[in-house]
Amino acid sequence: AKAAGRNTLRFFDPSMQAIVTARAALNADLRLGLQQSQFQLYYQPQVDGEGRPTGAEALLRWQHPQRGMVAPIEFIPAVEESGLIIPLGHWVLETACTQLKAWAAREETANLNLAVNVSPRQFRQPDFVERVLAMLERIGADPRKLKLELTETLLLDNVEQTIEKMAALKARGVGFSLDDFGTGYCSLSYLKHLPICQLKIDRTFVKDILSNPSDAAITKVILTLAQSMGLTAIAEGVETEAQRDFLANQGCVAYQGYLFGRPMPLAEFEQFLMRTTTP
Ligand code: C2E
Ligand code: CA
Ligand code: CA
Ligand code: CA
């Protein structure tokens, strides 16, 4: 009883205690999951104005023996906080680059791009640039087919260093897409200094684009902004023809969303490609 309070934290709120215990169990599970290859990448098609696939976004899935299929929203925050995002993010990049290399070998898939989400903590690792370049080299994947999706959160500190790292990767051909654009804190004055090639219009704007004039206006601004800065823009979360037509009328020529295809396992994605590219 004497030692209590020294090395142990006391929780007076039992629900808080429950949360901490659950988080610890999740972390242990995640560590084991990484060792036991319980993670896989799903591929969600990205299409052009004619609906032709131009590539995919790689999205992480966790197939847990008891928990079942766990969505990233349920484990990415824990993985970020614990630092496990470093090995896990590395695995994601490695898997994505290996896939790009495999696609490059076949004519029908040779032009596909792959977008990969990179968390701020992962990007901030001092050796991030070197590791990515070494990986591309070792695997023999074309850097020009790799697109890293970064969020505006990344720019909250160390902007100069961030730009330097992005520029080093860009010099080798790696592209950057600014994910969830418009939902964060990115000031427009930063934007012009960022070596990005794409703005990604967040799903929250696309969702109510037909009924909410503000969302329609924001979308329009993003599309115009991208165009005038020489960037491409891609709309995410496009679920209906009406949303797609509305976006097309505003000049959008790149889409991602359930209307075109859900995130799917590799084999299914390759079948999807066969269906959509053969006449
Ligand atoms: P995100 O990068 O914004 O990814 C898009 C999310 O929207 C995906 O959720 C996708 O399944 C979902 N989505 C796509 N089209 C539609 C649609 O038409 N309607 C609706 N309702 N949803 C759509 P998901 O796969 O659950 O991923 C959630 C988030 O987890 C991602 O958001 C991303 O921030 C994070 N994430 C996923 N994979 C990775 C990864 O490998 N590394 C990191 N750091 N984060 C990841
Ligand atoms: Ca993304
Ligand atoms: Ca997004
Ligand atoms: Ca989003």
Coordinates of C-alpha atoms and ligand atoms in Angstrom, one line a residue:
A1 CA 0.0 0.0 0.0
K2 CA 3.0 2.2 0.8
A3 CA 4.2 2.0 -2.8
A4 CA 0.9 3.0 -4.3
G5 CA 1.1 6.3 -6.1
R6 CA 4.8 6.1 -6.8
N7 CA 5.0 3.9 -9.9
T8 CA 1.4 3.4 -10.4
L9 CA -1.0 5.9 -11.8
R10 CA -4.3 6.1 -10.0
F11 CA -7.5 6.5 -12.0
F12 CA -10.5 7.7 -10.1
D13 CA -12.6 7.5 -13.2
P14 CA -13.3 3.8 -13.9
S15 CA -14.2 4.6 -17.5
M16 CA -10.8 6.2 -18.0
Q17 CA -9.1 3.1 -16.6
A18 CA -11.1 1.0 -19.1
I19 CA -9.9 3.1 -21.9
V20 CA -6.3 2.8 -20.9
T21 CA -6.5 -0.9 -20.5
A22 CA -8.2 -1.3 -23.9
R23 CA -5.5 0.9 -25.5
A24 CA -2.8 -1.3 -24.0
A25 CA -4.4 -4.4 -25.3
L26 CA -4.8 -2.9 -28.7
N27 CA -1.1 -1.9 -28.8
A28 CA 0.0 -5.5 -27.9
D29 CA -2.3 -6.8 -30.6
L30 CA -1.0 -4.4 -33.2
R31 CA 2.6 -5.4 -32.4
L32 CA 1.7 -9.1 -32.8
G33 CA -0.3 -8.3 -35.9
L34 CA 2.8 -6.8 -37.5
Q35 CA 4.9 -9.9 -36.6
Q36 CA 2.2 -12.2 -37.9
S37 CA 1.5 -10.5 -41.2
Q38 CA -2.1 -9.7 -40.3
F39 CA -2.1 -6.5 -42.3
Q40 CA -2.9 -6.1 -46.0
L41 CA -3.4 -3.4 -48.5
Y42 CA -6.7 -2.8 -50.2
Y43 CA -6.7 -0.9 -53.5
Q44 CA -9.3 1.7 -54.4
P45 CA -9.5 2.8 -58.0
Q46 CA -8.8 6.3 -59.1
V47 CA -10.3 7.1 -62.5
D48 CA -10.1 9.9 -65.1
G49 CA -12.9 11.9 -66.7
E50 CA -13.9 9.0 -68.8
G51 CA -14.0 6.6 -65.9
R52 CA -10.8 4.9 -67.0
P53 CA -8.6 3.7 -64.1
T54 CA -5.4 5.6 -63.7
G55 CA -4.2 3.9 -60.5
A56 CA -5.3 3.3 -57.0
E57 CA -5.0 4.5 -53.4
A58 CA -3.5 1.9 -51.1
L59 CA -5.6 1.6 -47.9
L60 CA -4.5 -0.4 -44.9
R61 CA -6.6 -3.2 -43.5
W62 CA -6.0 -5.3 -40.4
Q63 CA -7.4 -8.8 -40.4
H64 CA -7.3 -9.8 -36.7
P65 CA -8.0 -13.4 -35.8
Q66 CA -10.6 -12.4 -33.1
R67 CA -11.4 -8.8 -33.8
G68 CA -12.1 -9.5 -37.4
M69 CA -11.5 -6.9 -40.1
V70 CA -10.5 -3.7 -38.3
A71 CA -10.9 -0.3 -40.1
P72 CA -7.9 2.0 -40.1
I73 CA -9.9 4.7 -38.2
E74 CA -9.9 2.3 -35.2
F75 CA -6.2 1.6 -35.1
I76 CA -4.3 4.4 -37.0
P77 CA -4.5 6.8 -34.0
A78 CA -3.1 4.1 -31.6
V79 CA -0.4 3.2 -34.1
E80 CA 0.6 6.8 -34.5
E81 CA 0.7 7.4 -30.8
S82 CA 2.8 4.3 -29.9
G83 CA 5.3 4.9 -32.7
L84 CA 4.3 1.6 -34.4
I85 CA 3.4 3.7 -37.4
I86 CA 7.1 3.7 -38.3
P87 CA 7.5 -0.1 -39.0
L88 CA 3.9 -0.4 -40.2
G89 CA 4.2 2.6 -42.5
H90 CA 7.4 1.1 -43.8
W91 CA 5.7 -2.1 -44.5
V92 CA 2.9 -0.2 -46.4
L93 CA 5.5 1.5 -48.6
E94 CA 7.4 -1.6 -49.2
T95 CA 4.2 -3.5 -50.2
A96 CA 3.1 -0.7 -52.5
C97 CA 6.5 -0.4 -54.2
T98 CA 6.6 -4.2 -54.8
Q99 CA 3.1 -3.9 -56.3
L100 CA 4.2 -1.1 -58.6
K101 CA 7.1 -3.2 -59.8
A102 CA 4.8 -6.1 -60.5
W103 CA 2.4 -3.9 -62.5
A104 CA 5.3 -2.4 -64.5
A105 CA 6.0 -5.8 -65.9
R106 CA 2.6 -6.1 -67.6
E107 CA 1.6 -3.8 -70.5
E108 CA -2.0 -3.4 -69.3
T109 CA -1.0 -2.3 -65.8
A110 CA 2.3 -0.5 -66.6
N111 CA 0.8 3.0 -66.4
L112 CA -0.9 2.6 -63.1
N113 CA 0.0 5.0 -60.3
L114 CA -0.2 4.1 -56.6
A115 CA -1.1 6.6 -53.9
V116 CA 0.2 5.8 -50.4
N117 CA -0.9 7.5 -47.2
V118 CA 2.1 8.7 -45.1
S119 CA 1.4 9.8 -41.5
P120 CA 3.0 13.0 -40.2
R121 CA 5.1 11.1 -37.6
Q122 CA 6.4 8.7 -40.3
F123 CA 7.3 11.6 -42.6
R124 CA 9.1 13.4 -39.8
Q125 CA 11.5 10.5 -39.3
P126 CA 15.0 12.0 -40.0
D127 CA 15.8 9.2 -42.5
F128 CA 12.4 9.1 -44.2
V129 CA 13.7 10.4 -47.6
E130 CA 16.7 8.0 -47.6
R131 CA 14.6 5.0 -46.7
V132 CA 12.1 5.6 -49.4
L133 CA 14.7 6.2 -52.1
A134 CA 16.7 3.1 -51.0
M135 CA 13.5 1.1 -51.0
L136 CA 12.5 2.2 -54.5
E137 CA 16.0 1.4 -55.8
R138 CA 16.2 -2.0 -54.1
I139 CA 12.8 -3.0 -55.4
G140 CA 13.3 -1.4 -58.8
A141 CA 10.0 0.5 -58.7
D142 CA 9.5 3.6 -60.8
P143 CA 9.4 6.6 -58.4
R144 CA 7.2 8.5 -60.9
K145 CA 4.4 6.0 -60.3
L146 CA 4.5 6.6 -56.6
K147 CA 2.3 9.3 -55.1
L148 CA 2.6 10.1 -51.4
E149 CA -0.6 11.5 -49.7
L150 CA 0.2 13.9 -47.0
T151 CA -2.2 15.9 -44.8
E152 CA -2.0 19.6 -43.9
T153 CA -1.3 18.6 -40.3
L154 CA 2.2 18.0 -41.4
L155 CA 2.7 21.7 -42.1
L156 CA 1.9 22.8 -38.6
D157 CA 5.6 22.8 -37.7
N158 CA 8.9 22.7 -39.4
V159 CA 7.6 23.8 -42.8
E160 CA 11.1 24.4 -44.2
Q161 CA 12.3 21.0 -43.3
T162 CA 9.1 19.4 -44.7
I163 CA 9.5 21.3 -48.0
E164 CA 13.2 20.2 -48.2
K165 CA 12.3 16.6 -47.8
M166 CA 9.5 16.8 -50.2
A167 CA 11.7 18.5 -52.8
A168 CA 14.4 15.8 -52.4
L169 CA 11.8 13.1 -53.2
K170 CA 10.3 15.1 -56.0
A171 CA 13.7 15.5 -57.6
R172 CA 13.7 11.7 -58.0
G173 CA 10.2 11.7 -59.4
V174 CA 8.0 10.9 -56.4
G175 CA 4.7 12.9 -56.5
F176 CA 2.8 14.4 -53.6
S177 CA -0.9 14.8 -53.1
L178 CA -2.3 17.0 -50.4
D179 CA -5.0 14.8 -48.7
D180 CA -8.2 16.0 -47.1
F181 CA -7.5 19.4 -48.6
G182 CA -9.5 22.2 -47.1
T183 CA -10.2 20.5 -43.8
G184 CA -7.0 21.5 -42.1
Y185 CA -4.9 24.5 -41.4
C186 CA -2.9 24.9 -44.6
S187 CA -2.5 28.6 -45.4
L188 CA -2.6 29.5 -49.0
S189 CA 0.7 31.2 -48.7
Y190 CA 2.4 27.8 -47.8
L191 CA 0.7 26.1 -50.7
K192 CA 2.7 27.9 -53.4
H193 CA 5.9 26.7 -51.8
L194 CA 4.9 23.1 -51.5
P195 CA 6.3 20.8 -54.2
I196 CA 3.0 19.0 -54.6
C197 CA 1.4 17.8 -57.8
Q198 CA -2.2 17.3 -56.6
L199 CA -4.9 18.5 -54.3
K200 CA -7.3 16.0 -53.0
I201 CA -10.8 17.3 -52.4
D202 CA -12.1 15.9 -49.1
R203 CA -15.1 13.6 -49.0
T204 CA -16.8 15.9 -46.5
F205 CA -17.1 18.5 -49.3
V206 CA -18.2 16.1 -52.0
K207 CA -20.8 14.5 -49.8
D208 CA -23.3 17.4 -49.8
I209 CA -22.1 19.1 -53.0
L210 CA -25.6 19.0 -54.5
S211 CA -27.5 20.3 -51.5
N212 CA -25.0 22.6 -49.7
P213 CA -24.0 25.7 -51.6
S214 CA -21.0 26.3 -49.3
D215 CA -19.6 22.8 -50.1
A216 CA -20.2 23.4 -53.8
A217 CA -18.4 26.8 -53.5
I218 CA -15.4 25.3 -51.7
T219 CA -15.1 22.5 -54.2
K220 CA -15.2 25.1 -57.0
V221 CA -12.5 27.2 -55.4
I222 CA -10.3 24.1 -54.9
L223 CA -10.7 23.1 -58.5
T224 CA -9.9 26.7 -59.7
L225 CA -7.0 27.0 -57.3
A226 CA -5.5 23.7 -58.5
Q227 CA -5.9 24.7 -62.1
S228 CA -4.3 28.1 -61.7
M229 CA -1.3 26.6 -59.8
G230 CA -0.7 23.9 -62.4
L231 CA -1.8 21.1 -60.0
T232 CA -4.3 18.3 -60.6
A233 CA -7.2 17.9 -58.4
I234 CA -8.9 14.6 -57.5
A235 CA -12.3 14.3 -55.7
E236 CA -12.7 11.6 -53.1
G237 CA -15.8 10.0 -51.8
V238 CA -17.8 10.3 -55.1
E239 CA -20.7 8.0 -54.6
T240 CA -23.3 9.1 -57.2
E241 CA -23.5 10.0 -60.9
A242 CA -25.0 13.3 -59.9
Q243 CA -22.0 14.2 -57.7
R244 CA -19.7 13.1 -60.5
D245 CA -21.6 15.2 -63.1
F246 CA -21.6 18.2 -60.9
L247 CA -17.8 17.9 -60.3
A248 CA -17.2 17.4 -64.1
N249 CA -19.1 20.6 -64.8
Q250 CA -16.7 22.4 -62.5
G251 CA -13.8 21.0 -64.4
C252 CA -12.9 18.0 -62.3
V253 CA -11.2 15.2 -64.3
A254 CA -10.0 12.8 -61.6
Y255 CA -12.2 10.8 -59.2
Q256 CA -12.2 8.3 -56.5
G257 CA -15.2 6.8 -54.7
Y258 CA -17.7 4.0 -54.3
L259 CA -19.3 5.0 -57.6
F260 CA -16.2 3.7 -59.4
G261 CA -15.1 1.1 -56.9
R262 CA -14.6 0.4 -53.3
P263 CA -11.3 -0.4 -51.7
M264 CA -10.7 -4.1 -52.6
P265 CA -8.1 -6.8 -52.2
L266 CA -5.4 -7.0 -54.9
A267 CA -7.0 -9.9 -56.8
E268 CA -10.3 -8.2 -57.0
F269 CA -8.7 -4.9 -58.0
E270 CA -6.9 -6.7 -60.9
Q271 CA -10.2 -8.2 -62.0
F272 CA -11.7 -4.7 -61.8
L273 CA -9.0 -3.5 -64.1
M274 CA -9.7 -6.3 -66.6
R275 CA -13.4 -5.4 -66.7
T276 CA -12.9 -1.7 -67.1
T277 CA -10.0 -1.6 -69.6
T278 CA -11.0 -4.4 -72.0
P279 CA -13.7 -3.3 -74.5
Ligands
C2E1 P1 -8.3 8.8 -46.4 O1 -6.8 8.8 -46.7 O2 -9.1 10.1 -46.5 O3 -8.9 7.6 -47.2 C1 -10.2 7.7 -47.8 C2 -11.2 6.9 -47.0 O4 -12.5 7.2 -47.5 C3 -11.0 5.4 -47.0 O5 -11.4 5.0 -45.7 C4 -11.9 5.0 -48.1 O6 -12.4 3.6 -47.9 C5 -13.1 5.9 -47.8 N1 -13.9 6.1 -49.0 C6 -13.4 6.1 -50.3 N2 -14.4 6.3 -51.2 C7 -15.5 6.5 -50.4 C8 -16.9 6.8 -50.8 O7 -17.3 6.9 -51.9 N3 -17.8 6.9 -49.7 C9 -17.4 6.7 -48.4 N4 -18.3 6.8 -47.5 N5 -16.1 6.5 -48.1 C10 -15.2 6.4 -49.1 P2 -10.5 3.9 -44.9 O8 -9.9 2.9 -45.9 O9 -11.3 3.4 -43.8 O10 -9.3 4.8 -44.4 C11 -9.5 5.8 -43.4 C12 -8.3 6.6 -43.2 O11 -7.3 5.8 -42.6 C13 -7.7 7.1 -44.4 O12 -8.4 8.3 -44.8 C14 -6.3 7.4 -44.0 O13 -6.2 8.7 -43.3 C15 -6.0 6.3 -43.0 N6 -5.2 5.3 -43.6 C16 -5.6 4.3 -44.4 N7 -4.5 3.5 -44.8 C17 -3.4 4.1 -44.3 C18 -2.0 3.9 -44.3 O14 -1.5 2.9 -45.0 N8 -1.2 4.7 -43.7 C19 -1.7 5.8 -43.0 N9 -0.8 6.6 -42.3 N10 -3.0 6.1 -42.9 C20 -3.9 5.3 -43.5
CA2 CA -5.7 9.3 -48.4
CA3 CA -8.5 11.6 -48.1
CA4 CA -10.8 12.1 -46.0

